[in-house]
XYZ file of C-alpha atoms in Angstrom:
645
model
C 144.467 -63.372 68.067
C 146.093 -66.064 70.500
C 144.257 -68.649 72.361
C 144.455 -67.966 75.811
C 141.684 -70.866 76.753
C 142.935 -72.835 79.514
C 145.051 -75.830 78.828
C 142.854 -78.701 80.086
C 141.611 -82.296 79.493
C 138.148 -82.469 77.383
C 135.635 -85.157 78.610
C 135.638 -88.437 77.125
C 134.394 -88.273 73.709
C 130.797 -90.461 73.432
C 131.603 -94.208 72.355
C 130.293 -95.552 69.263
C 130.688 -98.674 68.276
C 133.239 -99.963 65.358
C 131.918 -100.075 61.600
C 133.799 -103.116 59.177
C 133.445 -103.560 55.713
C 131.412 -100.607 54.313
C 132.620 -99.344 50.618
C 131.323 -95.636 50.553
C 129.179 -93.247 52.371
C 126.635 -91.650 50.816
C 125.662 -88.008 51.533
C 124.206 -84.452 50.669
C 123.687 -84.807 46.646
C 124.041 -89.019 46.309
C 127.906 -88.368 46.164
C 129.698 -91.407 46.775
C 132.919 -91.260 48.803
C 135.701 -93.734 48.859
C 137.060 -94.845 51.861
C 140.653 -96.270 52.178
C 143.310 -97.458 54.646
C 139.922 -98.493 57.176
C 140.576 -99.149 60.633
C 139.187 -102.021 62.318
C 139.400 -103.770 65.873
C 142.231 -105.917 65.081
C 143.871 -103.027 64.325
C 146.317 -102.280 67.469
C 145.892 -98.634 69.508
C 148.915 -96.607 68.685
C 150.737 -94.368 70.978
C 153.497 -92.963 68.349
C 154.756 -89.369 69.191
C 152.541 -88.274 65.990
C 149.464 -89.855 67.571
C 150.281 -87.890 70.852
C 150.804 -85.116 68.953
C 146.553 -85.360 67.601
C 145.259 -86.365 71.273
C 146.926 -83.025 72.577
C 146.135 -80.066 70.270
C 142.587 -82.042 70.279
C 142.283 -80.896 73.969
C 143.856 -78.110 74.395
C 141.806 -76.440 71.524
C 138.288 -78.631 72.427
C 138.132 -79.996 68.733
C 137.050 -83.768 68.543
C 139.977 -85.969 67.915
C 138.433 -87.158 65.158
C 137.468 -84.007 63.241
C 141.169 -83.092 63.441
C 142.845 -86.518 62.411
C 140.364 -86.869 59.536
C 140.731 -83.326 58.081
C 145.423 -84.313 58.326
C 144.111 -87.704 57.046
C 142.864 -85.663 53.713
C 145.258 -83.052 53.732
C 148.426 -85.209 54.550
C 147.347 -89.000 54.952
C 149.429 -88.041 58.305
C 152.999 -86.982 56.342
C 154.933 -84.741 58.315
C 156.740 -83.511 55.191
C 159.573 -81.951 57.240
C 159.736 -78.575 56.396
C 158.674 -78.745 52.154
C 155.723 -76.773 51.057
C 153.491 -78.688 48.667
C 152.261 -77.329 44.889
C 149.905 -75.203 46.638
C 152.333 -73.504 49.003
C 150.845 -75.911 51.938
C 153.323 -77.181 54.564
C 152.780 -79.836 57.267
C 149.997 -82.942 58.721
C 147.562 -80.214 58.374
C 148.533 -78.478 55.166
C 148.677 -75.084 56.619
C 149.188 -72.578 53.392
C 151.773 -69.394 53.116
C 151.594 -68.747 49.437
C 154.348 -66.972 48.109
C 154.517 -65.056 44.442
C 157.825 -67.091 43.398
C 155.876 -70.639 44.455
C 153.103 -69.496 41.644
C 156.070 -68.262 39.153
C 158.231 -70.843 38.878
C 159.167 -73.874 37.246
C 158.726 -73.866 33.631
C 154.780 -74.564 33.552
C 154.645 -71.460 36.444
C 153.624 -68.065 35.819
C 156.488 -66.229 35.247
C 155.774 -62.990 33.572
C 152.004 -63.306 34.187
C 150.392 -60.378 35.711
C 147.915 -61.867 38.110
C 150.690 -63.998 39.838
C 150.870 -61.183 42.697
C 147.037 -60.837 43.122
C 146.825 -64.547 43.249
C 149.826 -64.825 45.937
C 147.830 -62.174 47.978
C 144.603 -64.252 48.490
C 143.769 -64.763 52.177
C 143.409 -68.127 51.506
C 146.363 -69.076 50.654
C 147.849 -68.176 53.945
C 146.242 -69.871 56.871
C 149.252 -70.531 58.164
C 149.739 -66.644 58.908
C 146.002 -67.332 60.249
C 147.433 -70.203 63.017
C 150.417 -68.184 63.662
C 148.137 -65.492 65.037
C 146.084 -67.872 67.283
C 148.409 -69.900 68.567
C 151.381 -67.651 69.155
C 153.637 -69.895 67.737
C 156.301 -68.291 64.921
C 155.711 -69.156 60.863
C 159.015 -70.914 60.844
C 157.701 -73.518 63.584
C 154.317 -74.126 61.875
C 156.525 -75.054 58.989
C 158.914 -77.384 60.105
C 157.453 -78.892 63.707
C 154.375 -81.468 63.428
C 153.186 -80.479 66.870
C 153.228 -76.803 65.774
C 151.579 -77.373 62.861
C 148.859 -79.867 64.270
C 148.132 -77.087 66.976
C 147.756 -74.851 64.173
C 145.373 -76.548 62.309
C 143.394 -77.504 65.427
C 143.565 -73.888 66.332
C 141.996 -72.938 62.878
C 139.119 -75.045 63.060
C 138.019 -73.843 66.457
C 138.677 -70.282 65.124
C 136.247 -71.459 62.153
C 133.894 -72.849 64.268
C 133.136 -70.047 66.677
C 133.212 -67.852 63.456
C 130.184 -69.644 62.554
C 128.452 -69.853 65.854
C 129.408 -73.764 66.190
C 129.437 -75.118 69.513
C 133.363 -76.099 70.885
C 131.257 -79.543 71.285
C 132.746 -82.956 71.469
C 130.217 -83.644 68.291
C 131.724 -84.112 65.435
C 128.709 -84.035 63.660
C 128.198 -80.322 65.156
C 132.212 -79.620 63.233
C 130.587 -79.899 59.610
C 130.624 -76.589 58.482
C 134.181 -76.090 59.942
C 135.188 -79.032 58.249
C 133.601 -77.978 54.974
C 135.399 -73.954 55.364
C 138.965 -75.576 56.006
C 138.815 -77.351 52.511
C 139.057 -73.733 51.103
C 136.550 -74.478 48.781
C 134.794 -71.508 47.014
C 131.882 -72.861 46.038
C 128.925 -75.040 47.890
C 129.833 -77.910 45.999
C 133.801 -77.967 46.694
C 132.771 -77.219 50.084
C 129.926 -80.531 50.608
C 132.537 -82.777 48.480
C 135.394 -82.093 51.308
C 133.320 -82.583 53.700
C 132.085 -85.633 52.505
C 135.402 -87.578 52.187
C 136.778 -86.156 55.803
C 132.979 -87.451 57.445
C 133.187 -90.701 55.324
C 137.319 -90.907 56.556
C 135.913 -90.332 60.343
C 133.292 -92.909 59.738
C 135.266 -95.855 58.332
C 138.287 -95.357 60.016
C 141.923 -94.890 58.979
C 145.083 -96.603 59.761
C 148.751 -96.145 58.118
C 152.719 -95.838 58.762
C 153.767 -92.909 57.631
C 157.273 -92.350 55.926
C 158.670 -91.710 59.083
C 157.733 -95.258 60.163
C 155.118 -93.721 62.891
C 152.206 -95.492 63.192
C 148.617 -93.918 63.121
C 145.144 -95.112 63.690
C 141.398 -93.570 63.835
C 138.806 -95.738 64.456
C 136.335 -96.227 62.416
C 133.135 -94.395 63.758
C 129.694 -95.459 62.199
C 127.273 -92.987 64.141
C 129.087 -89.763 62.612
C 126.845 -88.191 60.436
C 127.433 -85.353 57.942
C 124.913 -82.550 58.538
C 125.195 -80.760 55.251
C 122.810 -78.096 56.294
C 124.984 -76.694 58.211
C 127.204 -75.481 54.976
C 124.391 -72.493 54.853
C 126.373 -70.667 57.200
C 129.122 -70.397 55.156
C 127.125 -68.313 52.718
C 129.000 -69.561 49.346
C 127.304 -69.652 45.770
C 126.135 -72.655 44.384
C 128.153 -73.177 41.915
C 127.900 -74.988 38.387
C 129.535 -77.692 37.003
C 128.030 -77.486 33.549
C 129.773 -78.567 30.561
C 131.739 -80.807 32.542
C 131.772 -84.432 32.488
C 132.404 -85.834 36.367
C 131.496 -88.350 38.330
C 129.075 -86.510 41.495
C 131.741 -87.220 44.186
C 133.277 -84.232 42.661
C 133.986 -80.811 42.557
C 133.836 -80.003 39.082
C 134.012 -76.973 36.828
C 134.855 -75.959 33.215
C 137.241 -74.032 31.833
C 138.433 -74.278 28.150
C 141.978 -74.981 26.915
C 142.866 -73.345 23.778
C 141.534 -74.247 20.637
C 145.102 -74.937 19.450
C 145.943 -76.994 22.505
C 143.802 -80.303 20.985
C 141.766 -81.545 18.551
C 137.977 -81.245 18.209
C 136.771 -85.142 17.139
C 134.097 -87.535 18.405
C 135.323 -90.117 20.690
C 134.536 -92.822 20.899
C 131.054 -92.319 18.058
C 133.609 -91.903 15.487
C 135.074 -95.674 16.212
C 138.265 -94.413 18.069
C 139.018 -96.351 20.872
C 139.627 -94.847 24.145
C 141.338 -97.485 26.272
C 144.158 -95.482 28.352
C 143.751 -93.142 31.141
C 147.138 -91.212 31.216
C 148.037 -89.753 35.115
C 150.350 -86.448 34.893
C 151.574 -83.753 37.356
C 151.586 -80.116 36.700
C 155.254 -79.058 37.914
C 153.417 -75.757 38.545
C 150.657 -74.757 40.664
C 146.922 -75.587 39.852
C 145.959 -71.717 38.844
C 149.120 -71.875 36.288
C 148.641 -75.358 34.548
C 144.668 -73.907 34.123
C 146.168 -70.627 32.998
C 149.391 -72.349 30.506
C 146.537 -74.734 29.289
C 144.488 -71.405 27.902
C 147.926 -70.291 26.413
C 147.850 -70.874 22.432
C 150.604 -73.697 21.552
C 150.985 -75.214 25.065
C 149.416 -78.344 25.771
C 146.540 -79.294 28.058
C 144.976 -82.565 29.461
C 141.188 -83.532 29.937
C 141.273 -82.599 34.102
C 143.316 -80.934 36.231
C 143.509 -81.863 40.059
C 144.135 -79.316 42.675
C 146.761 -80.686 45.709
C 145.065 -79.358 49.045
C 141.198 -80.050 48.662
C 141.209 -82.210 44.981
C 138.847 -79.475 42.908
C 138.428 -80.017 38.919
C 138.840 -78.509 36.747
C 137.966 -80.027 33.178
C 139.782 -78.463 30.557
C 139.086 -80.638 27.082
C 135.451 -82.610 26.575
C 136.257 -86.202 26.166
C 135.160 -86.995 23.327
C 138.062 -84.510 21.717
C 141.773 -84.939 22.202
C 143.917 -83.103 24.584
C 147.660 -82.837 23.696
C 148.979 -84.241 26.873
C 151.342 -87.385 26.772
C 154.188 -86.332 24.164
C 153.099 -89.202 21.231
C 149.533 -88.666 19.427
C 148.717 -91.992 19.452
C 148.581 -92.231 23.205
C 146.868 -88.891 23.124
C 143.713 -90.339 20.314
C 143.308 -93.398 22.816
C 143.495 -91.412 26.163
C 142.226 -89.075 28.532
C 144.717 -87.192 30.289
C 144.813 -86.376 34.337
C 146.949 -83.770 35.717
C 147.516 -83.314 39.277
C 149.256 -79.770 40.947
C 152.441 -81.298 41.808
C 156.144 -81.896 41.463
C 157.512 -85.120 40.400
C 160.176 -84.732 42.799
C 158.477 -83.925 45.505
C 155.676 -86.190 44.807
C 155.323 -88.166 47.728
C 155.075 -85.732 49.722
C 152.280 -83.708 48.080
C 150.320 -86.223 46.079
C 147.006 -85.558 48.703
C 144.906 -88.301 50.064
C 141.933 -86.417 49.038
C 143.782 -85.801 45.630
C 144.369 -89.703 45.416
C 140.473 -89.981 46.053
C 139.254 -87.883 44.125
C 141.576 -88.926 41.172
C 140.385 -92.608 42.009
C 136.548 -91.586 41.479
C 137.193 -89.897 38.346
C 138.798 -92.757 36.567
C 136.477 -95.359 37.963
C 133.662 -92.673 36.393
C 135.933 -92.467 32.948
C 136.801 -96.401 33.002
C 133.054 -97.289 33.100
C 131.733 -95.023 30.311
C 134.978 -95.788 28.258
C 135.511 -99.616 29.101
C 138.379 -99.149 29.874
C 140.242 -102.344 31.913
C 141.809 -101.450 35.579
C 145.126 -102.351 35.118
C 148.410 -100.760 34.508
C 149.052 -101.431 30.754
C 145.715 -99.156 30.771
C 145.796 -96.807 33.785
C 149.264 -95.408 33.404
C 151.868 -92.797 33.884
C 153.008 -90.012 31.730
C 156.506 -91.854 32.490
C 155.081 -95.078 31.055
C 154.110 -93.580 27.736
C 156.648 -94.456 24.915
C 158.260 -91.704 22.768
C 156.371 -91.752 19.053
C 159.807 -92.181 17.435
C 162.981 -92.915 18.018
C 164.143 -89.554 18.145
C 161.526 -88.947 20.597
C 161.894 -91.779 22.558
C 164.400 -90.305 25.462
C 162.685 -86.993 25.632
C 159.202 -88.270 27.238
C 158.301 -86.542 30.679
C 158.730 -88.946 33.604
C 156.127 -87.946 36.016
C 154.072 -88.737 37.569
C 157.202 -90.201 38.894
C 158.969 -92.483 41.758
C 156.786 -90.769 44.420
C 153.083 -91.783 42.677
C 151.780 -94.924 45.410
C 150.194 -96.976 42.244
C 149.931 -99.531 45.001
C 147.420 -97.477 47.189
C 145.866 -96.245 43.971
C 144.909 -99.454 42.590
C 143.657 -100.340 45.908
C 141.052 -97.263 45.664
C 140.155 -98.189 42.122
C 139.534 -101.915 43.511
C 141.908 -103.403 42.063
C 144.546 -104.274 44.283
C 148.074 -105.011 43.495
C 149.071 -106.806 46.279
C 148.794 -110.249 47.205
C 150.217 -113.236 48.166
C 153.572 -112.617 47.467
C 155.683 -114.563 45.629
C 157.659 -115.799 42.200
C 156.458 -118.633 40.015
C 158.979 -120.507 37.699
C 160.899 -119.267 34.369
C 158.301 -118.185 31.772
C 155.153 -117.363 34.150
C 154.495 -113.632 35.207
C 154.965 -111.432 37.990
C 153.251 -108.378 38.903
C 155.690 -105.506 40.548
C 154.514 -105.195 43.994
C 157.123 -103.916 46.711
C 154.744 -101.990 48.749
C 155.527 -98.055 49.421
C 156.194 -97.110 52.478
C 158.635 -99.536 53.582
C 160.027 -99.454 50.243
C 162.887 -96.621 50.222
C 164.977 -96.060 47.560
C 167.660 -93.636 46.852
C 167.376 -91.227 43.908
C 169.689 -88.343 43.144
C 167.219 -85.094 42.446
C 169.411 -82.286 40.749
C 168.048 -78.632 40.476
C 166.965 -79.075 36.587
C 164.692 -81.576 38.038
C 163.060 -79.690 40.693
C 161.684 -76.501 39.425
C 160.387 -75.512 42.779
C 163.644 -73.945 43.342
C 164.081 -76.331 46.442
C 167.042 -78.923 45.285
C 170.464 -76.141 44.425
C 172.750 -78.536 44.204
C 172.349 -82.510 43.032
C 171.847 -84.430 45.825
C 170.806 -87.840 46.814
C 167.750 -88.807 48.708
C 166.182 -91.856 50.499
C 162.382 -91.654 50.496
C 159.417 -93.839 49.830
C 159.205 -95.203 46.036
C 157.036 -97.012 44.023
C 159.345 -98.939 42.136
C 162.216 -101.811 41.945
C 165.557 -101.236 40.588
C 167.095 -103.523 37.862
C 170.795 -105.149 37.724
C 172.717 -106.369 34.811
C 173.268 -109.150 37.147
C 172.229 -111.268 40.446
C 174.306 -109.145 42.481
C 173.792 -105.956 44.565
C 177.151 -104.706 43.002
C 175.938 -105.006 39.470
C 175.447 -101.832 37.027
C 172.036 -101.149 36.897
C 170.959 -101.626 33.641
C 170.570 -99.061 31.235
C 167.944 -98.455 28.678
C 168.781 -98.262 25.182
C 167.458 -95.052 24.832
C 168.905 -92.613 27.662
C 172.647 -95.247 27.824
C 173.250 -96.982 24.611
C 176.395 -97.716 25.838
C 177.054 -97.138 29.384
C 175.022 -98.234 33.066
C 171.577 -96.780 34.274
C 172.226 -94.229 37.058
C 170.650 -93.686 40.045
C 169.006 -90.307 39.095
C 165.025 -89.550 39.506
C 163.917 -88.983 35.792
C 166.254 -92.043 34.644
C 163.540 -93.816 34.572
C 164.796 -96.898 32.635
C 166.613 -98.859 35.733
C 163.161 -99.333 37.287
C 160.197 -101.274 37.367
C 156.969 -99.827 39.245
C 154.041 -101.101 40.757
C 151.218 -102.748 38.999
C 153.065 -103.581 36.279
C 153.577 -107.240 35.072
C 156.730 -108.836 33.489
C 157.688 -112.533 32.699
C 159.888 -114.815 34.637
C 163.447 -114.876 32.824
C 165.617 -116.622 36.193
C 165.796 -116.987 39.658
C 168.974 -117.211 41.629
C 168.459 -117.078 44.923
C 167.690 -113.961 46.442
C 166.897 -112.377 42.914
C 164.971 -112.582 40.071
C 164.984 -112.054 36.415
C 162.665 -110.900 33.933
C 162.865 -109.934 30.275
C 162.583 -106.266 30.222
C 163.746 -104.054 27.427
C 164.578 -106.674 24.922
C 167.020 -107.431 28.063
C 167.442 -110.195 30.676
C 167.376 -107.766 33.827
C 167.700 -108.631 37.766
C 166.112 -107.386 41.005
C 166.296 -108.039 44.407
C 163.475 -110.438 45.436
C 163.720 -112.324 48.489
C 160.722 -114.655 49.181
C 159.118 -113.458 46.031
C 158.685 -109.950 48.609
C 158.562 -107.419 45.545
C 156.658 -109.762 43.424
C 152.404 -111.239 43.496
C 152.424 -114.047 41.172
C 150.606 -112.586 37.995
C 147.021 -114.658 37.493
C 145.581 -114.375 33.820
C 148.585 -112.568 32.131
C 148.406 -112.633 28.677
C 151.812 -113.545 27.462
C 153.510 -112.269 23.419
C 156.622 -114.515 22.311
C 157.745 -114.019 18.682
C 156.202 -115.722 16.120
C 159.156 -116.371 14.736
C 163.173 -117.392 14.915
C 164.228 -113.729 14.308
C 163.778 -110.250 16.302
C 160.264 -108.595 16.721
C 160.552 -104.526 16.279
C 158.470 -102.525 18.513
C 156.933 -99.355 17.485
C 155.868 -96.096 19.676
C 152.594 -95.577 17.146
C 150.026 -97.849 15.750
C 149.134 -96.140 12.492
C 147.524 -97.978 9.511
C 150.206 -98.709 6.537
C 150.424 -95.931 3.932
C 148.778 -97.971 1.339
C 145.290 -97.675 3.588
C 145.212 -93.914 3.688
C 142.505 -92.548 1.298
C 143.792 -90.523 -1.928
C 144.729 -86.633 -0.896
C 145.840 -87.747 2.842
C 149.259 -87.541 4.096
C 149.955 -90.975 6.012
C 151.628 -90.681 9.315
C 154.953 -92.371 9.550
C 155.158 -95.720 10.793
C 158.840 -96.936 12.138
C 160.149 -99.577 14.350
C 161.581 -97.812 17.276
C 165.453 -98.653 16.310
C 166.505 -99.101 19.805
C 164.417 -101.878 20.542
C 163.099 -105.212 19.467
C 162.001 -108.304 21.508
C 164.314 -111.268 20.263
C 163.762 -114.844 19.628
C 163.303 -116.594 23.114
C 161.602 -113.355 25.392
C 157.925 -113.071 26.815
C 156.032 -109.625 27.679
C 152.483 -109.472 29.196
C 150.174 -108.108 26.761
C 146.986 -106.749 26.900
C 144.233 -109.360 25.930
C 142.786 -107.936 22.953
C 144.821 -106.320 20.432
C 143.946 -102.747 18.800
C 143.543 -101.441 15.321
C 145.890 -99.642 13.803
C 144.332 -95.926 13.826
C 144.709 -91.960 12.351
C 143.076 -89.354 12.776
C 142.699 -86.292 10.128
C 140.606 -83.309 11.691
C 139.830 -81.379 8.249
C 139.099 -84.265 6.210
C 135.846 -85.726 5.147
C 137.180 -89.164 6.127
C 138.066 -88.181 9.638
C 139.176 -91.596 11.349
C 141.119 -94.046 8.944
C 140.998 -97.694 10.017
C 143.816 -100.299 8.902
C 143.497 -103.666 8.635
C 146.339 -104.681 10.804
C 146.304 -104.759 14.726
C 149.015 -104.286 17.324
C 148.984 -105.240 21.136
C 150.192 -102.636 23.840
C 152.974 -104.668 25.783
C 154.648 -104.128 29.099
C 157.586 -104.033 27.229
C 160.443 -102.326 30.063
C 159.280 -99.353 32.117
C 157.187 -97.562 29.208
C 154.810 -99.606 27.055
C 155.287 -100.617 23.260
C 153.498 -101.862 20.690
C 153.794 -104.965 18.670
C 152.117 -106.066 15.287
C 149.438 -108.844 16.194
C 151.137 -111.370 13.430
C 154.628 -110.782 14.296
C 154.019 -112.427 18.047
C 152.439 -115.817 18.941
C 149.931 -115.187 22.249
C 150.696 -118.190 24.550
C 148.556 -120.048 27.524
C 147.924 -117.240 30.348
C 149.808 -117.320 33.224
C 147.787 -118.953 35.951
C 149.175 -119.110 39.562
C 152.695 -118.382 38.418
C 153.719 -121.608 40.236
């Protein structure tokens, strides 16, 4: 029913003072949270129409400020979204849902002909935005498309969920715990503590950003807020089980098994295989259909998938087997795969901050127990994972895609990308690092790449990105360049999965020329060109380990790393190995490498030799947007890259 409680001014909520450099909160269970984008005292009050927006449905609905900001924080990170629905049919700052059967059918990982699409459409929770229409009054359509709507909406909610539970409309927010935990959605007392726990541990660090919109947001860090997990009793919900899985505790984990014919049963790493890449994906699809395709015989399936609105798990392969998830089985025998309910096109938008937590805690967990090193030759996207063959090469998904902040994602994994910005001289390295936010790009998105149905005609769009875009020359008027693979003969283009004209965040090239506003870099097997001024895209890259050719002629590059045919025991069928044909690095270029080089590898599932070991090694390089591989004794390492100066 509607609100009809007075419109009036709460009292003051209590002070508390300001709390700086804390790293995680711990609560109910030892689960760690991460905290990001903290707010401190030199951070400036805002009074943006957003921020106005907060204060007011606060009052008028006697939620603490707090509570309400925190909960967007997670659902949103404050994005406004103007008007699109997100993977899980959620729509505005406070990711109010209105499910609908086509959102859970289409696309072509969707459930289109599946049976328990409808049922699944129907659940109640999938439409709290039908929920907030009823208390506030307001229409569907405005909760959609106006922020204020939708922030009274969600305010609205959590009072409704409060008195639902016999809370008191207090200006505690410590009392709002079990509201907290019940707007999360979760169905289980874990899913329910670990939301919680990251909008407490958001209230209690702080959070300050600009959101795409260039509106400017702050909550102040508040170190007295407490979680009261206790209080999740009252929501009556099982206790759920998250055996078989393999999670870090932040998490709300379960299991459900992919199809046997989906992967490969092995026994990583005990059987000597190397696991040194963690692969990021999105679905394209909702999070109940990328479980359900994964269970399908013949699809494919990755290690974990990560729900959108309140970042639940669900592991679908044990690591120690492989998952058939990144389009070249090399990448997959060295990898764990991550997928996240989204669309590449509409990532930035509905890539959660509790999704980019939760994500951020899992491959911390998997980097640890894997050794695997925090940087982006190693933590990378589908779109940076090179086709096996040359065939194959063009034909690679490219999501997670322009909309994926590696930036902020680094930052959670501590391992920040930015810096002191800059460019060093011809031959040192440079890490991409243009920020996010402020750095909009335009991308044309036609309808075969948006299988939500949204985009009907091709159209070009200025958003957010997370990457730079490359010139044949110094020049804002030059072609973009064009890979080899997708325009052996003509320009890049400007649309989203042409992935070759950019270079992202994180990753590191080497100097090729600097003329004044721009800079070069080899790239490709190409001398390419971006727009650079004051090094402002660029952190000089400190300890990059640097390839050149060992010799006076072209080195190829190769998409696998299999031993030579001559190593294969008797009765084996040796994989093919081939230089990619598009591609070599010639006489005279540089690529950052990763330090150590790996062993060329193959895996045979029914053999009694299972893992086959060749004597030869190869080095992953940053090689142009995707990562190659090189032969250790074709390339000469040089001295690292120190300041870049």
């Amino acid at each position: 029913m509607t609100d009809k409680t007075p419109s009036h001014r709460r009292r003051a909520l209590r002070r508390r003072p300001l709390v700086l450099g804390a790293a995680a909160l711990v609560v109910a269970g030892a689960i760690t949270v991460p905290v990001v984008a903290q707010a401190t005292q030199d951070t400036p009050a805002q009074d943006t129409a957003l921020q106005r927006m907060f204060t007011e449905a606060a009052e008028d609905y006697h939620v603490p400020r707090e509570v309400l900001m925190a909960v967007a924080y997670q659902q949103s990170a404050w994005e406004t979204h103007q008007g699109e629905h997100s993977a899980s049919g959620g729509y505005g700052p406070m990711h109010l849902t209105d499910v609908t059967t086509g959102m859970l059918t289409g696309g072509a990982a969707g459930m289109a002909g599946r049976a328990e699409a409808r049922a699944l459409a129907r659940d109640k929770a999938r439409h709290t935005l039908r929920d907030a229409a009823g208390l506030t009054g307001l229409s569907a359509a405005e909760l959609r498309a106006d922020p204020a709507a939708n922030i009274r909406g969600g305010a609205a909610l959590l009072a409704s969920y409060q008195r639902q539970l016999d809370g008191p409309l207090s200006d505690d927010p410590e009392d709002w715990y079990a509201a907290v935990a019940r707007y999360g959605q979760a169905t289980d007392r874990r899913g329910a503590a670990a939301y919680a726990g990251r909008v407490f541990a958001t209230m209690r660090h702080g959070a300050a950003r600009e959101t795409s919109d260039g509106q400017r947001v702050r909550l102040a860090a508040d170190s007295a807020v407490t979680p009261a997990p206790a209080q999740l009793d009252a929501l009556d919900l099982p206790t759920g089980t998250d055996a078989g899985t393999e999670c870090p505790a932040t998490l709300d984990c379960a299991f459900v098994p992919a199809h046997p014919s989906n992967g490969q049963v092995a026994d990583r790493p005990a059987n000597g295989t190397v696991i040194d890449q963690i692969v990021i994906h999105d679905t394209e699809g909702s999070y109940a259909s990328a479980i359900a395709n994964a269970q399908l015989a013949g699809t494919a399936s990755a290690h974990y998938v990560i729900r959108s609105s309140d970042a639940a798990v669900t592991q679908m392969v044990p690591t120690e087997n492989l998952a058939f998830h990144a389009g070249n089985y090399v990448a997959n025998m060295h990898s764990v795969g991550i997928e996240h309910e989204a669309f590449a096109a509409h990532g930035a938008t509905w890539y959660t901050e509790t999704q980019y937590q939760a994500t951020a805690e899992l491959v911390k967990y998997l980097a640890a127990r894997f050794d695997i090193p925090l940087d982006r030759r190693h933590i990378v996207g589908h779109d940076n994972v090179v086709g096996p063959n040359s065939a194959l090469v063009s034909g690679v998904h490219w999501d997670p895609g322009p909309y994926w902040d590696w930036e902020h994602f680094m930052d959670l994994l501590g391992v920040p990308v930015r810096g002191a910005h800059g460019v060093g001289g011809v031959g040192t390295a440079v890490t991409i690092a243009p920020g996010f936010t402020h750095n909009r790009n335009t991308v044309r998105i036609c309808p075969s790449d948006d299988p939500t149905g949204a985009t009907t005609e091709c159209t070009d769009t200025t958003r957010a990105s997370n990457f730079v875009y490359l010139r044949t020359a110094p020049r804002a008027s030059a072609p973009l360049f064009g890979d080899q693979a997708l325009h052996p003969s003509e320009p890049g283009t400007t649309r989203i999965n042409d992935w070759g004209s950019t270079a992202q965040a994180g990753q590191q090239f080497v100097v090729a020329g600097r003329e004044g506003d721009w800079t070069a870099i080899w790239f490709s097997g190409t001398k390419v060109w971006f727009h650079n001024p004051h090094g402002r895209n660029t952190v000089p890259a400190r300890d990059a380990t640097i390839v050149t050719p060992a010799g006076t002629g072209p080195v190829p590059v190769y998409g696998t790393s299999y031993p030579d045919a001559a190593e294969i025991p008797a009765g084996l069928s040796p994989s093919t190995q081939a230089p990619l044909s598009m591609y070599t690095v010639p006489a005279g270029q540089a690529y950052v490498a990763t330090p150590v080089p790996r062993r060329t590898t193959d895996y045979f599932p029914s053999a009694a030799t299972k893992v086959v070991f060749g004597a030869k090694k190869m080095y992953t390089i940053q090689y142009g947007h995707r990562t190659s591989l090189v032969y250790e004794n074709d390339v000469t390492v040089g001295s690292r890259a120190h300041s870049g100066h």
